[in-house]
Amino acid sequence: MTEEKKPPNFAPWDRSQFLNRLETFRHVDKWMSKPDEINEVQWARRGWTCVGKETVGCVGGCGNEVVIALEPTREEEKPVEGPEPSEEAEDDDYDWRDEAQKELVKRYTEMIVTEHDEGCLWRRKGCD
């Protein structure tokens, strides 16, 4: 009897495995588009797959999971019924929200690597 060998969990050189990880992000009920710095390609390059609504999980051994929670951008927001806010108040509101969003994206960019356990191989190297 011949046993089928499973491919290793850590194979950053394997294009097929990368594409399999990337494919897990295709369901719009689980993953919405993200800024380029933290999009599905960036997560998949470092060994993450989409495992739930806005949640990624490591496939390489540490099994850690990260929930990505971002506010909708101005373009994605639906207009709120009621009186129109003043333009100045609206600008102030978006200024701090935009800055907060940029900081969150920056933090998630780091987390693509740092949320793997210290001993996880995906923390040391991702796909080229």
Coordinates of N, CA and C in Angstrom, one line a residue:
M1 N 0.8 -1.2 0.0 CA 0.0 0.0 0.0 C 0.9 1.2 0.0
T2 N 0.5 2.2 -0.8 CA 1.3 3.4 -0.9 C 0.5 4.5 -0.2
E3 N 1.2 5.2 0.7 CA 0.5 6.3 1.4 C 0.8 7.6 0.7
E4 N -0.2 8.4 0.6 CA -0.1 9.7 -0.1 C 0.6 10.6 0.9
K5 N 1.7 11.2 0.5 CA 2.4 12.2 1.3 C 1.7 13.5 1.3
K6 N 1.5 14.1 2.5 CA 0.9 15.4 2.5 C 2.0 16.5 2.3
P7 N 1.7 17.5 1.6 CA 2.8 18.6 1.5 C 3.0 19.2 2.8
P8 N 4.2 19.8 3.0 CA 4.5 20.4 4.3 C 3.6 21.7 4.5
N9 N 3.4 22.0 5.7 CA 2.6 23.2 6.0 C 3.4 24.5 5.7
F10 N 4.7 24.4 5.8 CA 5.5 25.6 5.5 C 6.2 25.3 4.2
A11 N 5.7 26.0 3.1 CA 6.4 25.8 1.8 C 6.2 27.2 1.1
P12 N 6.9 28.2 1.5 CA 6.8 29.5 0.9 C 7.1 29.6 -0.6
W13 N 7.8 28.6 -1.1 CA 8.2 28.5 -2.5 C 7.1 27.9 -3.3
D14 N 6.1 27.3 -2.7 CA 5.1 26.5 -3.5 C 4.0 27.4 -3.9
R15 N 3.9 27.7 -5.2 CA 2.9 28.5 -5.8 C 1.5 28.0 -5.6
S16 N 1.4 26.7 -5.8 CA 0.1 26.0 -5.6 C -0.5 26.2 -4.2
Q17 N 0.4 26.0 -3.2 CA -0.1 26.2 -1.8 C -0.5 27.7 -1.6
F18 N 0.3 28.6 -2.2 CA 0.0 30.0 -2.0 C -1.4 30.3 -2.6
L19 N -1.6 29.8 -3.8 CA -2.9 30.0 -4.5 C -4.1 29.4 -3.7
N20 N -3.8 28.2 -3.1 CA -4.8 27.6 -2.3 C -5.2 28.5 -1.1
R21 N -4.1 29.0 -0.4 CA -4.4 30.0 0.7 C -5.2 31.2 0.2
L22 N -4.7 31.7 -0.9 CA -5.4 32.9 -1.4 C -6.8 32.7 -1.8
E23 N -7.1 31.5 -2.2 CA -8.5 31.1 -2.6 C -9.5 31.2 -1.4
T24 N -9.0 31.0 -0.2 CA -9.8 31.0 1.0 C -10.4 32.4 1.2
F25 N -9.9 33.4 0.6 CA -10.4 34.8 0.8 C -11.4 35.2 -0.2
R26 N -11.9 34.3 -1.0 CA -12.8 34.6 -2.2 C -14.2 34.8 -1.7
H27 N -14.6 34.3 -0.6 CA -16.0 34.4 -0.2 C -16.3 35.8 0.4
V28 N -17.2 36.6 -0.3 CA -17.5 37.9 0.2 C -18.2 38.0 1.5
D29 N -18.8 36.9 1.9 CA -19.5 36.9 3.2 C -18.5 36.7 4.4
K30 N -17.3 36.4 4.0 CA -16.2 36.2 5.0 C -15.1 37.3 5.0
W31 N -14.9 37.8 3.8 CA -13.7 38.7 3.6 C -14.1 39.9 2.7
M32 N -14.0 41.1 3.2 CA -14.2 42.3 2.4 C -12.9 42.8 2.0
S33 N -12.9 43.6 0.9 CA -11.6 44.2 0.4 C -10.9 45.0 1.5
K34 N -9.6 45.0 1.5 CA -8.8 45.8 2.5 C -7.8 46.7 1.7
P35 N -7.2 47.6 2.4 CA -6.2 48.4 1.8 C -5.1 47.5 1.3
D36 N -4.3 47.9 0.2 CA -3.3 47.1 -0.4 C -2.3 46.6 0.6
E37 N -2.0 47.3 1.6 CA -0.9 46.9 2.6 C -1.4 45.7 3.4
I38 N -2.7 45.4 3.5 CA -3.2 44.3 4.3 C -4.2 43.5 3.6
N39 N -4.1 43.5 2.3 CA -5.1 42.7 1.5 C -4.8 41.2 1.6
E40 N -5.7 40.5 0.9 CA -5.6 39.0 1.0 C -4.3 38.4 0.5
V41 N -3.7 39.1 -0.4 CA -2.4 38.6 -1.0 C -1.3 38.7 0.1
Q42 N -1.3 39.8 0.8 CA -0.3 40.0 1.9 C -0.4 38.9 3.0
W43 N -1.7 38.7 3.4 CA -1.9 37.6 4.4 C -1.5 36.2 3.9
A44 N -1.9 35.9 2.7 CA -1.6 34.6 2.2 C -0.1 34.4 2.0
R45 N 0.6 35.4 1.6 CA 2.1 35.3 1.4 C 2.8 34.9 2.7
R46 N 2.2 35.2 3.9 CA 2.8 34.9 5.2 C 2.1 33.7 5.9
G47 N 1.4 32.9 5.1 CA 0.9 31.6 5.6 C -0.5 31.7 6.3
W48 N -1.2 32.7 6.0 CA -2.5 32.9 6.6 C -3.6 32.5 5.6
T49 N -4.7 31.9 6.1 CA -5.9 31.7 5.3 C -7.1 32.3 6.0
C50 N -8.1 32.6 5.2 CA -9.4 33.1 5.8 C -10.1 32.0 6.4
V51 N -10.4 32.1 7.7 CA -11.0 31.0 8.5 C -12.4 31.3 9.0
G52 N -12.8 32.6 8.8 CA -14.1 33.0 9.3 C -14.3 34.5 8.9
K53 N -15.4 35.1 9.3 CA -15.7 36.4 9.0 C -14.6 37.4 9.5
E54 N -13.9 38.0 8.5 CA -12.8 38.9 8.7 C -11.7 38.3 9.7
T55 N -11.5 37.0 9.6 CA -10.6 36.3 10.5 C -9.6 35.5 9.7
V56 N -8.3 35.6 10.0 CA -7.3 34.8 9.3 C -6.7 33.8 10.4
G57 N -6.2 32.7 9.9 CA -5.6 31.7 10.7 C -4.3 31.2 10.1
C58 N -3.3 30.9 10.9 CA -2.0 30.4 10.4 C -2.2 28.9 10.0
V59 N -1.7 28.6 8.8 CA -1.7 27.2 8.4 C -0.4 26.4 8.7
G60 N 0.6 27.1 9.2 CA 1.9 26.5 9.3 C 2.3 25.9 10.6
G61 N 1.4 25.8 11.6 CA 1.8 25.2 12.8 C 1.3 25.9 14.1
C62 N 1.5 27.2 14.1 CA 1.1 27.9 15.4 C -0.4 28.0 15.5
G63 N -1.1 28.0 14.4 CA -2.6 28.0 14.6 C -3.2 29.3 15.1
N64 N -2.4 30.3 15.2 CA -3.0 31.6 15.7 C -4.0 32.2 14.7
E65 N -4.9 33.0 15.3 CA -5.9 33.6 14.5 C -5.9 35.1 14.8
V66 N -6.3 35.9 13.8 CA -6.3 37.4 13.9 C -7.7 37.8 13.3
V67 N -8.4 38.7 14.0 CA -9.6 39.3 13.5 C -9.2 40.7 13.0
I68 N -9.6 41.0 11.7 CA -9.2 42.3 11.1 C -10.5 43.1 11.2
A69 N -10.5 44.1 12.0 CA -11.7 45.0 12.2 C -11.3 46.4 11.7
L70 N -11.8 46.8 10.6 CA -11.6 48.1 10.1 C -13.0 48.8 9.9
E71 N -13.0 50.1 10.1 CA -14.2 50.9 9.8 C -14.4 51.0 8.3
P72 N -15.6 51.1 7.8 CA -15.8 51.4 6.4 C -15.2 52.7 6.0
T73 N -14.7 52.8 4.8 CA -14.2 54.1 4.3 C -15.3 55.0 3.9
R74 N -15.0 56.3 3.7 CA -16.1 57.2 3.3 C -16.9 56.8 2.1
E75 N -16.3 56.2 1.2 CA -17.0 55.7 0.0 C -17.9 54.6 0.3
E76 N -17.6 53.7 1.3 CA -18.4 52.6 1.6 C -19.6 52.9 2.6
E77 N -19.5 54.1 3.2 CA -20.5 54.4 4.2 C -21.8 54.8 3.5
K78 N -22.9 54.4 4.1 CA -24.2 54.8 3.6 C -24.6 56.1 4.2
P79 N -25.3 57.0 3.5 CA -25.8 58.2 4.1 C -26.7 57.9 5.2
V80 N -26.6 58.7 6.3 CA -27.5 58.6 7.4 C -28.7 59.5 7.2
E81 N -29.9 59.0 7.6 CA -31.0 59.9 7.4 C -31.0 60.9 8.6
G82 N -31.6 62.0 8.3 CA -31.6 63.1 9.3 C -31.0 64.4 8.8
P83 N -30.8 65.3 9.6 CA -30.2 66.6 9.2 C -28.8 66.4 8.8
E84 N -28.4 67.1 7.7 CA -27.0 67.1 7.2 C -26.1 67.7 8.2
P85 N -25.0 67.1 8.6 CA -24.0 67.7 9.5 C -23.3 68.8 8.7
S86 N -22.8 69.8 9.5 CA -22.1 70.9 8.8 C -20.8 70.3 8.2
E87 N -20.4 71.0 7.1 CA -19.2 70.5 6.4 C -18.0 70.5 7.3
E88 N -17.8 71.5 8.2 CA -16.7 71.6 9.1 C -16.7 70.4 10.1
A89 N -17.9 70.1 10.6 CA -18.0 69.0 11.6 C -17.7 67.7 10.9
E90 N -18.2 67.5 9.7 CA -17.9 66.3 8.9 C -16.4 66.1 8.7
D91 N -15.8 67.2 8.3 CA -14.3 67.1 8.0 C -13.5 66.8 9.2
D92 N -13.9 67.4 10.4 CA -13.2 67.0 11.7 C -13.4 65.6 12.0
D93 N -14.6 65.1 11.8 CA -14.9 63.7 12.1 C -14.1 62.8 11.3
Y94 N -14.0 63.1 10.0 CA -13.2 62.2 9.1 C -11.7 62.3 9.3
D95 N -11.3 63.5 9.7 CA -9.8 63.7 10.0 C -9.4 62.7 11.0
W96 N -10.0 62.6 12.1 CA -9.5 61.7 13.2 C -9.8 60.2 12.8
R97 N -10.9 60.0 12.1 CA -11.2 58.6 11.6 C -10.2 58.1 10.6
D98 N -9.8 59.0 9.7 CA -8.8 58.7 8.7 C -7.5 58.4 9.3
E99 N -7.1 59.2 10.3 CA -5.9 58.9 11.0 C -5.9 57.6 11.8
A100 N -7.0 57.4 12.4 CA -7.2 56.1 13.2 C -7.1 54.9 12.3
Q101 N -7.7 55.1 11.1 CA -7.7 54.0 10.1 C -6.3 53.7 9.6
K102 N -5.5 54.8 9.4 CA -4.1 54.6 8.9 C -3.3 53.9 10.0
E103 N -3.5 54.3 11.2 CA -2.8 53.6 12.3 C -3.2 52.1 12.4
L104 N -4.4 51.8 12.3 CA -4.9 50.4 12.3 C -4.2 49.6 11.2
V105 N -4.2 50.2 10.0 CA -3.6 49.5 8.8 C -2.1 49.3 9.1
K106 N -1.5 50.3 9.6 CA 0.0 50.1 10.0 C 0.2 49.0 11.0
R107 N -0.7 48.9 12.0 CA -0.6 47.9 13.0 C -0.9 46.5 12.4
Y108 N -1.9 46.4 11.6 CA -2.2 45.1 10.9 C -1.1 44.7 10.0
T109 N -0.4 45.6 9.3 CA 0.7 45.3 8.5 C 1.8 44.6 9.3
E110 N 2.1 45.1 10.5 CA 3.1 44.5 11.4 C 2.6 43.1 11.8
M111 N 1.3 43.0 12.1 CA 0.7 41.8 12.7 C 0.7 40.6 11.7
I112 N 0.8 40.9 10.4 CA 0.9 39.8 9.4 C 2.1 38.9 9.7
V113 N 3.1 39.5 10.3 CA 4.3 38.8 10.7 C 4.3 38.5 12.2
T114 N 4.0 39.5 13.0 CA 4.2 39.3 14.5 C 3.2 38.5 15.2
E115 N 2.0 38.3 14.5 CA 1.0 37.5 15.2 C 1.3 36.0 15.1
H116 N 2.2 35.6 14.3 CA 2.7 34.2 14.4 C 3.5 34.0 15.6
D117 N 3.4 32.8 16.2 CA 4.2 32.5 17.4 C 5.7 32.6 17.1
E118 N 6.5 32.9 18.1 CA 8.0 33.0 17.9 C 8.6 31.9 17.1
G119 N 8.2 30.7 17.4 CA 8.8 29.5 16.7 C 8.1 29.2 15.4
C120 N 7.1 29.9 15.0 CA 6.5 29.6 13.7 C 7.4 30.0 12.5
L121 N 7.5 29.1 11.6 CA 8.4 29.4 10.4 C 7.9 30.5 9.6
W122 N 6.5 30.7 9.5 CA 5.9 31.8 8.7 C 6.3 33.1 9.3
R123 N 6.7 33.2 10.5 CA 7.1 34.4 11.1 C 8.5 34.8 10.5
R124 N 9.3 33.8 10.2 CA 10.7 34.1 9.7 C 10.7 34.4 8.3
K125 N 9.9 33.7 7.5 CA 9.9 33.9 6.0 C 8.6 33.7 5.4
G126 N 8.2 34.5 4.4 CA 7.0 34.4 3.7 C 7.3 34.1 2.2
C127 N 6.3 34.1 1.4 CA 6.5 33.9 0.0 C 7.1 35.1 -0.7
D128 N 7.9 34.9 -1.7 CA 8.6 36.0 -2.4 C 7.7 36.6 -3.4

